[in-house]
Short mmCIF file of C-alpha atoms in Angstrom, two decimals:
data_model
loop_
_atom_site.label_atom_id
_atom_site.label_comp_id
_atom_site.label_asym_id
_atom_site.label_seq_id
_atom_site.Cartn_x
_atom_site.Cartn_y
_atom_site.Cartn_z
CA MET A 163 0.07 -0.19 -0.28
CA GLY A 164 1.47 3.50 -0.51
CA GLN A 165 1.85 6.31 1.67
CA SER A 166 -0.40 8.60 -0.32
CA GLY A 167 -1.23 11.40 2.88
CA VAL A 168 2.22 11.05 4.56
CA GLU A 169 4.22 14.71 4.51
CA ARG A 170 7.51 14.72 3.17
CA ARG A 171 7.95 17.98 3.17
CA ARG A 172 11.63 19.32 4.69
CA GLY A 173 10.42 22.46 6.01
CA ARG A 174 6.98 23.71 7.67
CA ARG A 175 4.84 26.41 4.36
CA VAL A 176 4.08 29.86 5.33
CA ASN A 177 1.97 31.57 2.87
CA LEU A 178 3.54 34.92 2.52
CA GLN A 179 3.12 38.16 -0.24
CA ALA A 180 6.02 38.67 -0.99
CA SER A 181 8.37 39.65 -3.78
CA LEU A 182 10.53 36.19 -5.94
CA LEU A 183 13.18 37.77 -8.15
CA ILE A 184 14.12 34.89 -10.73
CA ARG A 185 17.19 34.74 -13.19
CA ARG A 186 17.61 32.05 -15.77
CA ILE A 187 21.17 30.66 -16.57
CA GLY A 188 20.56 31.51 -20.63
CA GLU A 189 22.92 29.18 -22.36
CA GLY A 190 26.61 28.91 -22.12
CA GLY A 191 25.54 29.57 -18.02
CA LYS A 192 25.14 33.30 -19.16
CA PRO A 193 22.74 34.57 -16.39
CA GLU A 194 19.27 35.90 -18.38
CA PRO A 195 17.50 39.87 -16.58
CA PHE A 196 15.29 39.74 -13.43
CA GLN A 197 11.83 38.59 -14.28
CA GLU A 198 9.25 39.25 -10.82
CA TRP A 199 6.67 37.44 -9.70
CA ALA A 200 4.81 36.92 -7.15
CA ILE A 201 5.12 34.41 -4.37
CA ASP A 202 3.00 32.30 -2.98
CA ILE A 203 3.70 29.44 -0.37
CA ILE A 204 7.71 29.45 1.39
CA SER A 205 8.91 27.42 3.51
CA LEU A 206 12.77 26.86 4.47
CA ALA A 207 13.21 23.56 1.45
CA GLY A 208 12.14 25.88 -0.97
CA ILE A 209 9.31 28.65 -2.78
CA TYR A 210 5.70 27.87 -4.93
CA PHE A 211 4.51 31.04 -6.97
CA GLU A 212 2.18 30.73 -9.99
CA PHE A 213 2.41 33.01 -12.63
CA GLU A 214 0.81 33.75 -16.02
CA THR A 215 3.25 34.25 -19.66
CA ASP A 216 3.07 34.77 -23.64
CA ALA A 217 5.73 32.93 -24.52
CA ASP A 218 6.20 28.77 -25.67
CA ASP A 219 8.83 29.15 -23.59
CA THR A 220 7.96 28.56 -19.58
CA TYR A 221 10.23 26.68 -17.05
CA ALA A 222 11.44 23.07 -16.85
CA VAL A 223 11.90 21.31 -14.44
CA ASP A 224 15.72 20.70 -13.43
CA ASP A 225 16.22 24.44 -14.45
CA VAL A 226 18.90 26.10 -12.33
CA VAL A 227 17.74 29.83 -11.68
CA ILE A 228 19.07 32.08 -9.26
CA THR A 229 16.21 33.57 -6.54
CA SER A 230 16.09 36.29 -4.27
CA VAL A 231 13.49 37.22 -1.68
CA SER A 232 12.92 39.35 1.06
CA ILE A 233 10.57 38.39 4.18
CA PRO A 234 8.23 41.46 4.70
CA GLU A 235 8.94 42.24 8.26
CA ALA A 236 5.23 42.08 9.27
CA GLN A 237 6.51 38.19 8.48
CA ARG A 238 10.59 38.19 9.12
CA ARG A 239 9.38 36.23 13.10
CA ASP A 240 7.92 32.70 10.86
CA PHE A 241 12.36 33.16 9.78
CA PRO A 242 15.49 32.60 10.97
CA PHE A 243 15.56 35.27 7.87
CA ALA A 244 15.39 38.36 6.34
CA ARG A 245 16.16 37.61 3.13
CA LEU A 246 16.99 34.89 0.98
CA ALA A 247 19.63 33.93 -2.39
CA GLY A 248 20.63 31.99 -4.51
CA ARG A 249 20.58 29.49 -6.66
CA SER A 250 17.16 27.03 -6.81
CA ARG A 251 16.31 23.98 -8.60
CA VAL A 252 13.15 23.26 -10.31
CA VAL A 253 10.40 20.70 -8.95
CA ARG A 254 7.51 20.59 -10.64
CA VAL A 255 5.55 22.29 -13.24
CA TYR A 256 1.94 22.78 -13.29
CA GLU A 257 0.06 24.52 -16.44
CA LEU A 258 -3.49 25.97 -14.08
CA PRO A 259 -6.27 25.86 -15.33
CA GLN A 260 -7.43 29.42 -17.34
CA GLU A 261 -9.43 31.60 -14.64
CA GLY A 262 -12.36 33.55 -16.75
CA SER A 263 -11.62 34.74 -20.32
CA ARG A 264 -8.33 34.94 -19.90
CA LEU A 265 -5.67 34.08 -22.59
CA ARG A 266 -2.29 33.82 -21.13
CA ARG A 267 -2.15 30.55 -19.83
CA ARG A 268 -1.34 30.52 -16.41
CA PHE A 269 1.08 27.97 -14.70
CA GLY A 270 2.25 27.05 -10.51
CA VAL A 271 5.35 26.25 -10.09
CA GLY A 272 7.82 24.92 -7.43
CA LEU A 273 11.67 25.58 -6.35
CA GLU A 274 13.96 23.42 -3.92
CA PHE A 275 16.14 25.46 -2.63
#
């Protein structure tokens, strides 16, 4: 019998409204410009965020990105740090249902620190 109900996360998750800066590593190892997204969930092990795009090129599992997030002062009591920056790895990418009449594609992305 499987362990479908077992919690396997390494860190406690917190819903957080903060800005996440992500820089992709392009071809030849060159960093691309930062993109800014809103964080939905953060833990000491990773981040989950959702975004919309018109582009066909999106994040893929195992992509390595550079992330930077500042924890809002009101929520710093939940974290041992005020700012987090460094390399992360994409561990999940989900295409989400479109909302209403929006034509842009929506994705949920999980990053692991």
